[in-house]
Amino acid sequence: MTSWRPADLPDLTGKTALVTGANSGIGYHAVLGLAEHGAHVLLAARNPERGEKAVASIQRKLPAAKVDLVHLDLADLAGVRETAKAVLAAHEHIDLLVNNAGEKMVPKRRTTKDGFEAQFGPTTSATSR
């Protein structure tokens, strides 16, 4: 049995990837790996300030990386639709989608702007109940 490593990624030059929850943790490292292998990566984050810091960090590590910030709050479905339209207008296609964003072990039940349980999507506009 062999193990997979990021070094096993093929050349992704000419590919566009979108990674949710990409300003930290697994999402950040996914962006880093994809960019290192030549992909144009859209770093989707709900907090623009944290997203900008993540983009700057990746660009310091990989100066030739093509990484752009996309503001995306998955707790607001109308906003998701607007972001999707903007992304598709700016990019001919999305080749890879990494659905990484999420929330776990919320101490109180919270719902998104659209009334869904917060654990089913990251929340900035969630309310406690």
Tab-separated table of C-alpha atoms in Angstrom:
chain	number	residue	atom	x	y	z
A	1	MET	CA	0.000	0.000	0.000
A	2	THR	CA	1.418	3.366	-1.000
A	3	SER	CA	0.726	6.731	0.570
A	4	TRP	CA	-0.291	9.806	-1.359
A	5	ARG	CA	1.641	13.028	-0.830
A	6	PRO	CA	1.182	16.562	-2.205
A	7	ALA	CA	4.328	15.963	-4.260
A	8	ASP	CA	2.287	13.381	-6.203
A	9	LEU	CA	0.103	16.113	-7.721
A	10	PRO	CA	0.513	16.464	-11.473
A	11	ASP	CA	1.353	19.704	-13.230
A	12	LEU	CA	-1.774	21.860	-12.856
A	13	THR	CA	-0.703	24.696	-15.133
A	14	GLY	CA	-3.752	26.065	-16.938
A	15	LYS	CA	-6.168	24.690	-14.322
A	16	THR	CA	-8.298	26.867	-12.066
A	17	ALA	CA	-9.181	25.671	-8.570
A	18	LEU	CA	-11.500	27.136	-5.939
A	19	VAL	CA	-10.932	26.174	-2.299
A	20	THR	CA	-13.474	27.056	0.402
A	21	GLY	CA	-12.387	27.733	3.962
A	22	ALA	CA	-8.988	28.439	2.495
A	23	ASN	CA	-7.498	31.035	4.819
A	24	SER	CA	-6.337	28.489	7.428
A	25	GLY	CA	-5.835	24.834	8.229
A	26	ILE	CA	-6.438	22.166	5.595
A	27	GLY	CA	-7.854	24.700	3.130
A	28	TYR	CA	-4.754	26.884	3.337
A	29	HIS	CA	-2.495	23.901	2.729
A	30	ALA	CA	-4.671	22.764	-0.170
A	31	VAL	CA	-4.234	26.202	-1.770
A	32	LEU	CA	-0.495	26.043	-1.161
A	33	GLY	CA	-0.187	22.590	-2.753
A	34	LEU	CA	-2.347	23.436	-5.758
A	35	ALA	CA	-0.504	26.724	-6.358
A	36	GLU	CA	2.854	25.000	-5.995
A	37	HIS	CA	1.847	22.695	-8.843
A	38	GLY	CA	0.855	25.543	-11.148
A	39	ALA	CA	-2.900	25.940	-10.617
A	40	HIS	CA	-4.525	29.352	-10.522
A	41	VAL	CA	-6.182	29.106	-7.117
A	42	LEU	CA	-9.174	31.074	-5.898
A	43	LEU	CA	-8.852	31.272	-2.134
A	44	ALA	CA	-12.429	31.523	-0.862
A	45	ALA	CA	-12.820	32.964	2.619
A	46	ARG	CA	-15.677	34.563	4.511
A	47	ASN	CA	-13.388	37.012	6.321
A	48	PRO	CA	-11.659	39.270	3.761
A	49	GLU	CA	-8.935	40.373	6.180
A	50	ARG	CA	-7.955	36.797	7.072
A	51	GLY	CA	-8.209	35.862	3.394
A	52	GLU	CA	-5.848	38.683	2.382
A	53	LYS	CA	-3.353	37.570	5.028
A	54	ALA	CA	-3.487	34.009	3.694
A	55	VAL	CA	-2.950	35.181	0.097
A	56	ALA	CA	0.019	37.319	1.209
A	57	SER	CA	1.490	34.386	3.138
A	58	ILE	CA	1.222	32.086	0.127
A	59	GLN	CA	2.728	34.708	-2.168
A	60	ARG	CA	5.677	35.114	0.227
A	61	LYS	CA	6.253	31.335	0.121
A	62	LEU	CA	5.568	30.977	-3.612
A	63	PRO	CA	6.256	34.307	-5.345
A	64	ALA	CA	5.167	32.944	-8.752
A	65	ALA	CA	1.870	31.587	-7.376
A	66	LYS	CA	-1.322	32.743	-8.993
A	67	VAL	CA	-3.700	33.054	-6.024
A	68	ASP	CA	-6.706	35.369	-5.804
A	69	LEU	CA	-9.021	36.041	-2.886
A	70	VAL	CA	-12.735	35.395	-3.325
A	71	HIS	CA	-15.026	36.655	-0.570
A	72	LEU	CA	-17.507	33.846	0.080
A	73	ASP	CA	-19.872	33.545	3.041
A	74	LEU	CA	-21.541	30.151	2.700
A	75	ALA	CA	-24.054	31.141	5.389
A	76	ASP	CA	-25.773	33.464	2.897
A	77	LEU	CA	-27.104	31.607	-0.152
A	78	ALA	CA	-27.940	34.803	-2.044
A	79	GLY	CA	-24.329	35.878	-1.536
A	80	VAL	CA	-23.144	32.461	-2.731
A	81	ARG	CA	-25.118	32.900	-5.955
A	82	GLU	CA	-23.659	36.394	-6.475
A	83	THR	CA	-20.128	35.139	-5.843
A	84	ALA	CA	-20.643	32.196	-8.222
A	85	LYS	CA	-21.805	34.561	-10.971
A	86	ALA	CA	-18.794	36.828	-10.420
A	87	VAL	CA	-16.346	33.908	-10.409
A	88	LEU	CA	-17.829	32.432	-13.586
A	89	ALA	CA	-17.785	35.842	-15.284
A	90	ALA	CA	-14.097	36.263	-14.436
A	91	HIS	CA	-12.954	32.714	-15.215
A	92	GLU	CA	-13.679	30.564	-18.230
A	93	HIS	CA	-14.019	27.457	-16.070
A	94	ILE	CA	-13.329	25.980	-12.662
A	95	ASP	CA	-11.446	22.692	-12.970
A	96	LEU	CA	-11.153	21.805	-9.292
A	97	LEU	CA	-13.414	22.515	-6.338
A	98	VAL	CA	-12.253	21.747	-2.823
A	99	ASN	CA	-15.219	21.992	-0.443
A	100	ASN	CA	-13.282	22.388	2.771
A	101	ALA	CA	-15.223	25.027	4.729
A	102	GLY	CA	-17.212	23.920	7.714
A	103	GLU	CA	-17.941	24.384	11.365
A	104	LYS	CA	-18.077	21.741	14.044
A	105	MET	CA	-19.101	21.358	17.639
A	106	VAL	CA	-21.011	24.615	17.855
A	107	PRO	CA	-21.722	25.212	21.577
A	108	LYS	CA	-25.216	26.636	20.936
A	109	ARG	CA	-27.600	25.934	18.108
A	110	ARG	CA	-27.086	28.604	15.482
A	111	THR	CA	-28.701	29.140	12.136
A	112	THR	CA	-27.511	30.775	8.947
A	113	LYS	CA	-29.115	33.819	7.355
A	114	ASP	CA	-31.268	31.370	5.383
A	115	GLY	CA	-32.361	29.434	8.491
A	116	PHE	CA	-30.144	26.351	8.140
A	117	GLU	CA	-28.261	24.701	10.985
A	118	ALA	CA	-24.858	26.434	11.260
A	119	GLN	CA	-22.837	23.204	11.251
A	120	PHE	CA	-23.898	22.634	7.640
A	121	GLY	CA	-22.010	25.727	6.492
A	122	PRO	CA	-19.571	28.291	7.841
A	123	THR	CA	-21.248	31.194	9.503
A	124	THR	CA	-20.620	34.866	9.848
A	125	SER	CA	-24.246	35.849	9.829
A	126	ALA	CA	-25.436	33.045	12.094
A	127	THR	CA	-27.644	33.727	15.077
A	128	SER	CA	-27.842	31.806	18.357
A	129	ARG	CA	-31.060	30.207	19.500
